[in-house]
Coordinates of C-alpha atoms in Angstrom, one line a residue:
X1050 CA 240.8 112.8 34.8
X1051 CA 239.3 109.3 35.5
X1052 CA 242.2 109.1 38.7
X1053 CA 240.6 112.2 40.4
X1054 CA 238.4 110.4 42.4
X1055 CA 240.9 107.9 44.5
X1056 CA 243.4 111.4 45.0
X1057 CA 240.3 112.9 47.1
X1058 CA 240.8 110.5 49.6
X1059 CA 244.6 112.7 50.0
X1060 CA 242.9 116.0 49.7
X1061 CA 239.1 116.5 50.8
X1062 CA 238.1 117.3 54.4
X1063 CA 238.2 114.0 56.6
X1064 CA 234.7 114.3 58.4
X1065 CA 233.1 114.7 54.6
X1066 CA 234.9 112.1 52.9
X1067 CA 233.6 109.4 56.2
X1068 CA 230.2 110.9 55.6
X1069 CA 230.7 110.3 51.7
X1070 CA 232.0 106.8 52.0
X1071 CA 230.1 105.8 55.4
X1072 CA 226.1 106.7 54.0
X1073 CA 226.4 104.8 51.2
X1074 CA 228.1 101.8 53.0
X1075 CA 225.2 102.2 55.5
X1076 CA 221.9 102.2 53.4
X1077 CA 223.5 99.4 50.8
X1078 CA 224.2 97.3 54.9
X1079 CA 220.4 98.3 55.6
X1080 CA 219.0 97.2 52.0
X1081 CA 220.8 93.5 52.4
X1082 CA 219.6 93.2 56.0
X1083 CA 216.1 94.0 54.7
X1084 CA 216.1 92.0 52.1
X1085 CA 216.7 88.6 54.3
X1086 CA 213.7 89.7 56.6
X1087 CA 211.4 90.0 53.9
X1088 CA 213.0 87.0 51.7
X1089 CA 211.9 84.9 54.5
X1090 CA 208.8 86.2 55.1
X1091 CA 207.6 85.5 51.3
X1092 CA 209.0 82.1 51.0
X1093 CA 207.8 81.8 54.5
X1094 CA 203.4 82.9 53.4
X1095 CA 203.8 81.6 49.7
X1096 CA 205.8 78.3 50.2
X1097 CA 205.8 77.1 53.7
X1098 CA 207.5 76.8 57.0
X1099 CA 209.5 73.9 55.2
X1100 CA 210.7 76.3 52.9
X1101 CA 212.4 78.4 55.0
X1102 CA 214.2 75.4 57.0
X1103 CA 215.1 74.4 53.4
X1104 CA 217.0 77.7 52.9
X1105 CA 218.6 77.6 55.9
X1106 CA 220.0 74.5 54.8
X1107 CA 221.8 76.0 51.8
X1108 CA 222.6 79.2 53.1
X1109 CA 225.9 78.0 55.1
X1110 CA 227.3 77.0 52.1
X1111 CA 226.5 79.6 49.9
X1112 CA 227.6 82.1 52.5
X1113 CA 230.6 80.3 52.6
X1114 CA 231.6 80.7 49.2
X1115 CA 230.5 84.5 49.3
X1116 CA 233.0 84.8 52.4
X1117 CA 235.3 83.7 50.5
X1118 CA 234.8 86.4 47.7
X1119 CA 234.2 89.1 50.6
X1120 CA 237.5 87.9 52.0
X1121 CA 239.1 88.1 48.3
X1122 CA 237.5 91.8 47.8
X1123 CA 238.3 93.0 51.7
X1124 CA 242.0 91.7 51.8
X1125 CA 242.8 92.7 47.7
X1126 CA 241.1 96.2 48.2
X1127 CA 243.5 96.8 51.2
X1128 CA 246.5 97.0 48.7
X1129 CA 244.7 99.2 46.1
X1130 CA 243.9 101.3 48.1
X1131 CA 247.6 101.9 49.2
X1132 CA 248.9 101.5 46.0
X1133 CA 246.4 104.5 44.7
X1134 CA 247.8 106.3 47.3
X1135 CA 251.5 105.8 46.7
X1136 CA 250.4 106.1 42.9
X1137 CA 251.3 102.4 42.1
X1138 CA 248.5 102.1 38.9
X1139 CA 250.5 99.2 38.0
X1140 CA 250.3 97.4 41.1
X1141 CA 246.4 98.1 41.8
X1142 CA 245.4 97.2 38.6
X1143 CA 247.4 93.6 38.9
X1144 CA 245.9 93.1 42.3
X1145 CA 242.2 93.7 40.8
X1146 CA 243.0 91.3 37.9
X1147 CA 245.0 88.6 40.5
X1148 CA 241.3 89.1 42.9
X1149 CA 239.3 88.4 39.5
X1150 CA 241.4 85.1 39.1
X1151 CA 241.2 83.9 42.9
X1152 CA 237.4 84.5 42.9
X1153 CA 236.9 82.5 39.7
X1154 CA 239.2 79.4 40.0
X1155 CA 238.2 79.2 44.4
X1156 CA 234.4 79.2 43.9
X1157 CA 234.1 77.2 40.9
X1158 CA 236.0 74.4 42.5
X1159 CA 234.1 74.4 45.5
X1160 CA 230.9 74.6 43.4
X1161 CA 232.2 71.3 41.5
X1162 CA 232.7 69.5 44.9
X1163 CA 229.1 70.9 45.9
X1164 CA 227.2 69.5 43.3
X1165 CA 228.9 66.2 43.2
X1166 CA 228.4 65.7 46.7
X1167 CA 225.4 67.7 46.6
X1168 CA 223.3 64.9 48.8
X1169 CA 225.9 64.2 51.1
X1170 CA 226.1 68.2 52.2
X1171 CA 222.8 68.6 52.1
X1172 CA 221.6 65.6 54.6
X1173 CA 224.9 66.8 56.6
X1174 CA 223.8 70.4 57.1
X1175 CA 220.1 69.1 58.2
X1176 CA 218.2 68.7 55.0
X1177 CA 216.7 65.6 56.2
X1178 CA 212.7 64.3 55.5
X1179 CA 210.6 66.4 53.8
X1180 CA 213.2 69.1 53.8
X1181 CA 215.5 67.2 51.5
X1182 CA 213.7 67.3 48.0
X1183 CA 212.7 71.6 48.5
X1184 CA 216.2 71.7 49.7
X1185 CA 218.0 69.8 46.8
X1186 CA 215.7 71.9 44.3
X1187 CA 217.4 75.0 46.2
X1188 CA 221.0 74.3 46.5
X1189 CA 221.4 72.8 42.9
X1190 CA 220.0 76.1 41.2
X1191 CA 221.7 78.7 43.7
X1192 CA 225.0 77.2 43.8
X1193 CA 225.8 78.1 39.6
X1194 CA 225.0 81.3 40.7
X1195 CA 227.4 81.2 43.6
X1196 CA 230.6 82.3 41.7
X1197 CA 228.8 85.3 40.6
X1198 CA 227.9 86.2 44.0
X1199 CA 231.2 86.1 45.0
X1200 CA 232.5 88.1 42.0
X1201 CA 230.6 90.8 43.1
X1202 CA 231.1 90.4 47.1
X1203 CA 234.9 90.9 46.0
X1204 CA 234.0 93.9 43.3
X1205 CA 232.4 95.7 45.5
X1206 CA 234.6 96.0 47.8
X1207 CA 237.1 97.4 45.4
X1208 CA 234.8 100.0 43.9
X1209 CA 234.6 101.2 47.4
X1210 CA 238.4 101.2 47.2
X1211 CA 238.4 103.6 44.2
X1212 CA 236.6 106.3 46.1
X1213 CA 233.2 105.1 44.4
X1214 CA 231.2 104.6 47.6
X1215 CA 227.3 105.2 46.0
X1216 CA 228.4 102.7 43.5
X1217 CA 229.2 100.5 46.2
X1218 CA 226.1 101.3 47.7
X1219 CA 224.4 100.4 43.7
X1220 CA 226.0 97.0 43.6
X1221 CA 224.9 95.9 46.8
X1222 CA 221.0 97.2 46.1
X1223 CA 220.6 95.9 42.7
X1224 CA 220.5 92.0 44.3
X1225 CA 218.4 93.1 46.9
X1226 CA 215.7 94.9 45.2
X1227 CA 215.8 92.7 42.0
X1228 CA 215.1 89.6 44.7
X1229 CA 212.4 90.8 46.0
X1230 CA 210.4 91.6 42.7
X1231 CA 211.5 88.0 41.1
X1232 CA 210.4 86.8 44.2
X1233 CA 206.9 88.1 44.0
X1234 CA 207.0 86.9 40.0
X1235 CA 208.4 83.7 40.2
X1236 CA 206.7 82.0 43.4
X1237 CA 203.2 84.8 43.7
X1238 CA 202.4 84.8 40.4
X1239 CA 203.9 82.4 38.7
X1240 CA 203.9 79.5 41.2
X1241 CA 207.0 77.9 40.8
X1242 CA 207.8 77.4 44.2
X1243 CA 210.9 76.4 45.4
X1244 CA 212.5 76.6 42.0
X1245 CA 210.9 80.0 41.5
X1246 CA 212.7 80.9 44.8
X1247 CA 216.1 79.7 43.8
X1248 CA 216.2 81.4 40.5
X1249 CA 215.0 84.5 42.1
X1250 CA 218.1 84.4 44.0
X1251 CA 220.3 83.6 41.4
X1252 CA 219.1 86.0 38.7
X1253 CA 219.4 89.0 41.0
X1254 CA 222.7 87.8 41.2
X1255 CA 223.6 88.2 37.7
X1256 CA 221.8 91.5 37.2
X1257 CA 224.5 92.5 40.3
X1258 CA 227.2 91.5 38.1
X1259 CA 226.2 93.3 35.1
X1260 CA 225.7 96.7 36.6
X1261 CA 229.5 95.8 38.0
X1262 CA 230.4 94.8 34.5
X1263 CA 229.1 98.2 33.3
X1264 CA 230.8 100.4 35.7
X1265 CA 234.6 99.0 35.0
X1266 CA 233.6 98.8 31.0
X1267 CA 232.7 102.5 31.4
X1268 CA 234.6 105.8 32.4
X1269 CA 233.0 105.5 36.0
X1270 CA 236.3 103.4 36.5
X1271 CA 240.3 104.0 36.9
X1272 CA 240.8 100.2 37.1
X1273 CA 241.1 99.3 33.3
X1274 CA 242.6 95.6 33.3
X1275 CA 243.4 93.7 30.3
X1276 CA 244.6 89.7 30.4
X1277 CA 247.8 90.5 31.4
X1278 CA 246.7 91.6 34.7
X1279 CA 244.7 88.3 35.1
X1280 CA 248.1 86.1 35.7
X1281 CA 248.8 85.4 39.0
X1282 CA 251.2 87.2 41.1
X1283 CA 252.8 84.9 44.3
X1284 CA 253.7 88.1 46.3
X1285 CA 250.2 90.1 45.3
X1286 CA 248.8 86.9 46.1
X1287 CA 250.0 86.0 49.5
X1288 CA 249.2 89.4 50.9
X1289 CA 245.6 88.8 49.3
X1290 CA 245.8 86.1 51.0
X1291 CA 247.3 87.0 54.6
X1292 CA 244.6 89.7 54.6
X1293 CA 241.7 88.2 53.3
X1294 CA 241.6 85.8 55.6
X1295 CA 241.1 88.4 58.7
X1296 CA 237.6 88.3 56.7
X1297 CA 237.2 84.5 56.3
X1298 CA 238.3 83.9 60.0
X1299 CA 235.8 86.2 61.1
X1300 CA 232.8 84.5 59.5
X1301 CA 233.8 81.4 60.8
X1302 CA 234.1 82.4 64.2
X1303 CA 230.7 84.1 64.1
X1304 CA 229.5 80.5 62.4
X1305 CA 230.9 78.4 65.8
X1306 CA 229.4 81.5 68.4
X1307 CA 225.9 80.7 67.2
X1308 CA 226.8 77.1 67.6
X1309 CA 227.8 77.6 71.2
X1310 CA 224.7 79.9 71.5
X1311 CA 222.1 77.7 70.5
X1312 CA 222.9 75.0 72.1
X1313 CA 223.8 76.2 75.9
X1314 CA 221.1 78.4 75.8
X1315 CA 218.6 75.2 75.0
X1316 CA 220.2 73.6 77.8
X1317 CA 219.6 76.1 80.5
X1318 CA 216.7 77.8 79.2
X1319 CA 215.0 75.5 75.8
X1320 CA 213.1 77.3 73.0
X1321 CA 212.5 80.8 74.7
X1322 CA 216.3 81.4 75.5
X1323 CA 217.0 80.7 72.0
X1324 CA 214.4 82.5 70.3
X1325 CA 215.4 85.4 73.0
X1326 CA 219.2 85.1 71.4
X1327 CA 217.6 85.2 67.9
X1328 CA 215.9 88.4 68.2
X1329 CA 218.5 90.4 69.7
X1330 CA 220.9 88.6 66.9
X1331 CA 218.6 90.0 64.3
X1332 CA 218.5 93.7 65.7
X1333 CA 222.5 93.2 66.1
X1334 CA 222.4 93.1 62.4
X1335 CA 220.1 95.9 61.9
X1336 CA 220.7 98.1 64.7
X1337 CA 224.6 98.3 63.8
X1338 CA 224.6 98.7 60.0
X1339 CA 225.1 102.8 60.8
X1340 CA 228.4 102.1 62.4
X1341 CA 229.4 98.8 60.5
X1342 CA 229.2 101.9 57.7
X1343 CA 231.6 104.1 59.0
X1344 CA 233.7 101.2 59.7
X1345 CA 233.2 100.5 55.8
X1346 CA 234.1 104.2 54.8
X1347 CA 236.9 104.7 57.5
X1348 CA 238.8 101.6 55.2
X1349 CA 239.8 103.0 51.8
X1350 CA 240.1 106.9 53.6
X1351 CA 243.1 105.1 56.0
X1352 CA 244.5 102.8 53.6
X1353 CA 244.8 105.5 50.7
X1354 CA 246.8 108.2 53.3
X1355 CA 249.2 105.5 54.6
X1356 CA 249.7 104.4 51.7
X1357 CA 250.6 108.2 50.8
X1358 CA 252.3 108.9 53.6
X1359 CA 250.4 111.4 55.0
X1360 CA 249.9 110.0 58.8
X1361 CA 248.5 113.0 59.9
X1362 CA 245.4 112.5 57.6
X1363 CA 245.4 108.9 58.8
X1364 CA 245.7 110.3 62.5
X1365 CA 242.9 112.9 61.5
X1366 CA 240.5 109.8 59.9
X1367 CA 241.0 107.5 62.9
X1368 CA 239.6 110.0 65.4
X1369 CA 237.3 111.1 63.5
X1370 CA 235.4 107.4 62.7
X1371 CA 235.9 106.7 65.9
X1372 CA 233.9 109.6 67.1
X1373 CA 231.3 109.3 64.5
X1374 CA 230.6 105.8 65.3
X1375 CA 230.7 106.2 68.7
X1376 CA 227.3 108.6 68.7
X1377 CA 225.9 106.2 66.1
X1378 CA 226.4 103.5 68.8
X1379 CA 225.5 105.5 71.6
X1380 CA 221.9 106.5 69.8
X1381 CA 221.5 102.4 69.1
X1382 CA 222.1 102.1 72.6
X1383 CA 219.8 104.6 73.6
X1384 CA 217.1 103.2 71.7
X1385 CA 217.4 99.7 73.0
X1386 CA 217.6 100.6 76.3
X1387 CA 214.4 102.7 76.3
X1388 CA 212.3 100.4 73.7
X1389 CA 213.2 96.7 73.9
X1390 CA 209.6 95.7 74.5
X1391 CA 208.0 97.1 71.9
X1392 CA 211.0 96.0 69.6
X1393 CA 210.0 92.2 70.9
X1394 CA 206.7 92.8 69.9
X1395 CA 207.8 93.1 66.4
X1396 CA 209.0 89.7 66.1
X1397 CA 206.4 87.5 67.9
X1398 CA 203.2 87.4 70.2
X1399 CA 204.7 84.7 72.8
X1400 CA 204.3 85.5 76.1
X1401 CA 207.1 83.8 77.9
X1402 CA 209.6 85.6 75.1
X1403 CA 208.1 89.0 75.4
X1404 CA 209.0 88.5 79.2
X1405 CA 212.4 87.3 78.8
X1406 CA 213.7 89.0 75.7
X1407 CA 213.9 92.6 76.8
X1408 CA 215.9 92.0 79.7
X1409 CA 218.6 89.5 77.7
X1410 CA 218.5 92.5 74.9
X1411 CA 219.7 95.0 77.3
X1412 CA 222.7 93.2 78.4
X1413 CA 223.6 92.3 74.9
X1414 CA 223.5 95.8 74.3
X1415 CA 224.6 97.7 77.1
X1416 CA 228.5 98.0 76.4
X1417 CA 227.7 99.6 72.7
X1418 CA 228.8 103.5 73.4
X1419 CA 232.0 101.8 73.5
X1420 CA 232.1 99.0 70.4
X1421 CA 233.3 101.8 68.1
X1422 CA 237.0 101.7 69.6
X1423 CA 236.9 97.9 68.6
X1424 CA 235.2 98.1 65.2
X1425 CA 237.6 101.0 64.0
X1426 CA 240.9 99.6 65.8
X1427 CA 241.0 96.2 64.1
X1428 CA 239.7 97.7 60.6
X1429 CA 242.8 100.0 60.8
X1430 CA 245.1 97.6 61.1
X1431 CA 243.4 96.0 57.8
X1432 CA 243.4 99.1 56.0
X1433 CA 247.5 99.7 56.0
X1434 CA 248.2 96.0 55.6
X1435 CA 249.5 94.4 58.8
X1436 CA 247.4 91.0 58.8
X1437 CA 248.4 89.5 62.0
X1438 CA 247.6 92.1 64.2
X1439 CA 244.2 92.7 62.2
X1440 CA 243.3 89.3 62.6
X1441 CA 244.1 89.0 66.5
X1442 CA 242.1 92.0 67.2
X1443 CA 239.3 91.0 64.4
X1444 CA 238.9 87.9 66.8
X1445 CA 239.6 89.4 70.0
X1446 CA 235.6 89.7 71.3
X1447 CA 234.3 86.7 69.9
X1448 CA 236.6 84.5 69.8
X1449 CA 239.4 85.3 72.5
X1450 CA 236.7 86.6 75.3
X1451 CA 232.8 86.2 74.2
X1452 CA 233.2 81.8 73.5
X1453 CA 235.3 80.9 76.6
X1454 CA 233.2 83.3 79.0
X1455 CA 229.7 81.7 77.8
X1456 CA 231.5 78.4 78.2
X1457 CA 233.0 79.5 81.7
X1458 CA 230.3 82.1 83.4
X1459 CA 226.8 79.8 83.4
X1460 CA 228.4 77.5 85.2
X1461 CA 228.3 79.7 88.0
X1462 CA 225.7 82.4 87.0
X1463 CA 223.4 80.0 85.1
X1464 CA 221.6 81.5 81.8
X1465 CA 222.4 84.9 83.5
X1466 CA 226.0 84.2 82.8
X1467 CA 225.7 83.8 79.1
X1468 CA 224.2 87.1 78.7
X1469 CA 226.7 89.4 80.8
X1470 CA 229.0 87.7 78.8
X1471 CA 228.1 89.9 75.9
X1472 CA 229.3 93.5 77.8
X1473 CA 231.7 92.1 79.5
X1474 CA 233.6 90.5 76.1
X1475 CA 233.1 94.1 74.2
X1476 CA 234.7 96.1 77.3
X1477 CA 237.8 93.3 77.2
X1478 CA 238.2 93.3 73.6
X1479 CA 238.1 97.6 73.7
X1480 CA 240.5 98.1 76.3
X1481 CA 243.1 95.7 74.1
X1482 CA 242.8 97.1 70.9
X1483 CA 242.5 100.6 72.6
X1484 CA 245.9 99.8 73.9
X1485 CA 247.5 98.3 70.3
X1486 CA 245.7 101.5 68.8
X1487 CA 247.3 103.6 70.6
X1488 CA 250.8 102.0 70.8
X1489 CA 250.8 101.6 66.7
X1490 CA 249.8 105.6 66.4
X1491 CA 252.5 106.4 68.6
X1492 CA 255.3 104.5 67.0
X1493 CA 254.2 104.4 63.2
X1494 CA 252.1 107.6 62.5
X1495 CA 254.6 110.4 63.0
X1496 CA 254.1 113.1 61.0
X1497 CA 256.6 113.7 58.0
X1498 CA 257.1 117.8 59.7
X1499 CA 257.6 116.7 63.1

């Protein structure tokens, strides 16, 4: 039976079910990271240096709107996964075809507004000079493709909901591995520059959406909505919504920490503090897609039991992730600890960066063992639907502790004080959601026999 697949979240061993959903979660994390690096370094050798300020011109906005079908997927997959788990088809299947609608009508307006203003957002976002005219080339191709990235942002979350995790893992290759190739055709071979960049980007977008087309048109799929499913439903909505929005919060709190960053470390330290920040940003991002995976896995594994009921299998999954991610942090930490240097080297030849770096990397690092508590607290909170708390704890590092410590400590430590800011935030933020954790599992996860 097609349904099989979401009841082994209730049945199969815990630790194998993580592993199931987590690996797949991880290597589709690993291939997207990857795929920026190298995206940049081809526009960066077969375009120019302007091309790549001209991308990061666009890319707020598009990562916006793909937030925004992220936050759609994330906050909609939350109450499939319960209602699989309660065995409420009806109510999953209107919540995928209420996500569908939200997606659709909330990109394409903001598309609209983005190309009619289209030269107003650009020269607001920096594309000023010579970077306006590679830029505008850019952002006009890749925003019609914008809707379909955030279709299948927001699908791919749900087919992770199902209990489909190397689908998952599929969808969020096929874009990655298609860029790279139309990439190479489009601005290598066939030299249309800029514009060759922007379709590359948009196409592999499409070819995303047609593999998820493929996998809900086929028996892959318990999730068979028709156009009755499409209407809109206020209550499905509003919890879409309330949870969703732990996503969209998120991003823009990440989006205002690199503001803060940039800036105060030019201040105290210029161009070397900032590309010092930079490096240890990007091995944040790669470094961490092992336990952002287990994070990714622990979701529909918690949300399916609670929904079901069965709190002792949602007891069983939270110590569990947390244990698993906690050695998968512990080994990042390890490694950063013991190679920092060489990992600098990577990523440029400057001398005065290869002396700082290393050192600011370490503290950014250092409180890792312990991130897993924090990652896997707020996530639960997601997964069985309380939003509020999920959101205060979602925010609790960067945006409760990490901003108004870099804003407080330089002050008295200097540039020093920005960087302990990063262990120092991560052990705050643990102990409270450690606390929460533990005060929700006492109260709410009583098993039925006891």
């Amino acid at each position: 039976m097609a349904n099989d697949s979401s009841q082994d979240l209730g049945t199969k061993p815990i630790s194998k079910l993580i592993i199931k959903q987590a690996l797949p979660a991880s290597i589709g994390i690993l291939v997207m990271s990857l795929n920026i690096l190298v995206d940049t370094i081809f526009v960066g050798n077969w375009i120019g240096a302007t091309a790549i300020a001209a991308i990061n011109v666009v890319l707020p906005v598009s990562f916006f709107i793909a937030a925004l079908g992220m936050s759609i997927g994330i906050g909609g997959s939350s109450i499939i996964s319960r209602a699989l788990g309660g065995n409420n088809y009806q109510k999953a299947l209107k919540t995928f075809g209420n996500q569908i609608t939200l997606t659709l009508v909330l990109t394409m307006t903001l598309v609209t507004v983005g190309l009619l203003f289209s030269n107003a957002i650009i020269d607001s976002f920096g594309g000023r000079g010579a970077i306006f005219e590679p830029a505008k080339t850019y952002y006009e191709i890749v925003l019609y493709g914008v809707p379909v990235l955030a279709l299948c942002m927001m699908a791919n979350t749900v087919i992770r909901a199902e209990g489909k995790p190397k689908f998952a893992m599929y969808a969020m290759m096929i874009p990655s591995v298609s860029n790279l190739i139309m990439d190479y055709i489009f601005i290598y071979v066939l030299d249309y520059g800029m514009a060759g960049a922007a379709w590359a980007t948009t196409l592999s977008y499409v070819f995303c959406l047609a593999f998820i087309i493929w996998f809900y048109a086929s028996n892959k799929s318990e999730l068979k909505i028709n156009f009755s499913h499409l209407g809109l439903n206020f209550p499905i909505v509003k919890e879409i919504s309330s949870l969703g929005f732990v996503t969209l919060a998120r991003q823009a709190v990440v989006s205002i920490t690199y503001l803060f960053m940039n800036n105060i470390l030019f201040d105290l330290g210029g161009e070397t503090s900032v590309t010092s920040y930079a490096i240890a940003g990007r091995m944040l991002m790669f470094a961490m897609f092992p336990v952002l995976g287990v994070t990714q896995g622990f979701l529909p594994i918690a949300g399916f039991n609670y929904g079901a009921e069965n709190y002792h299998r949602v007891r069983e999954t939270l110590n569990i992730a947390i244990k698993y991610a906690a050695i998968l942090a512990s080994i990042v930490f390890i490694v950063l600890m013991i190679f920092p240097e060489q990992i600098t080297r990577m990523f440029t030849t400057d001398a005065e960066v290869l002396r700082q770096a290393p050192n600011d990397m370490r503290w950014v690092f250092v409180a890792t063992p312990i991130i897993a508590w924090q990652l896997i607290g707020a996530a639960y909170f997601q997964a069985i639907g309380k939003a509020m708390p999920a959101l205060l704890l979602t925010l609790l590092r960067q945006g409760f502790f990490f901003i108004p410590l870099i804003l407080i400590l330089p002050k008295f430590f200097g540039e020093l004080g920005v960087w302990i800011s990063f262990p120092i935030s991560d052990i705050l933020a643990t102990i409270v959601t450690a606390y929460f954790l533990n005060r929700e599992v006492k109260k709410n996860l009583i098993p039925k026999d006891v």
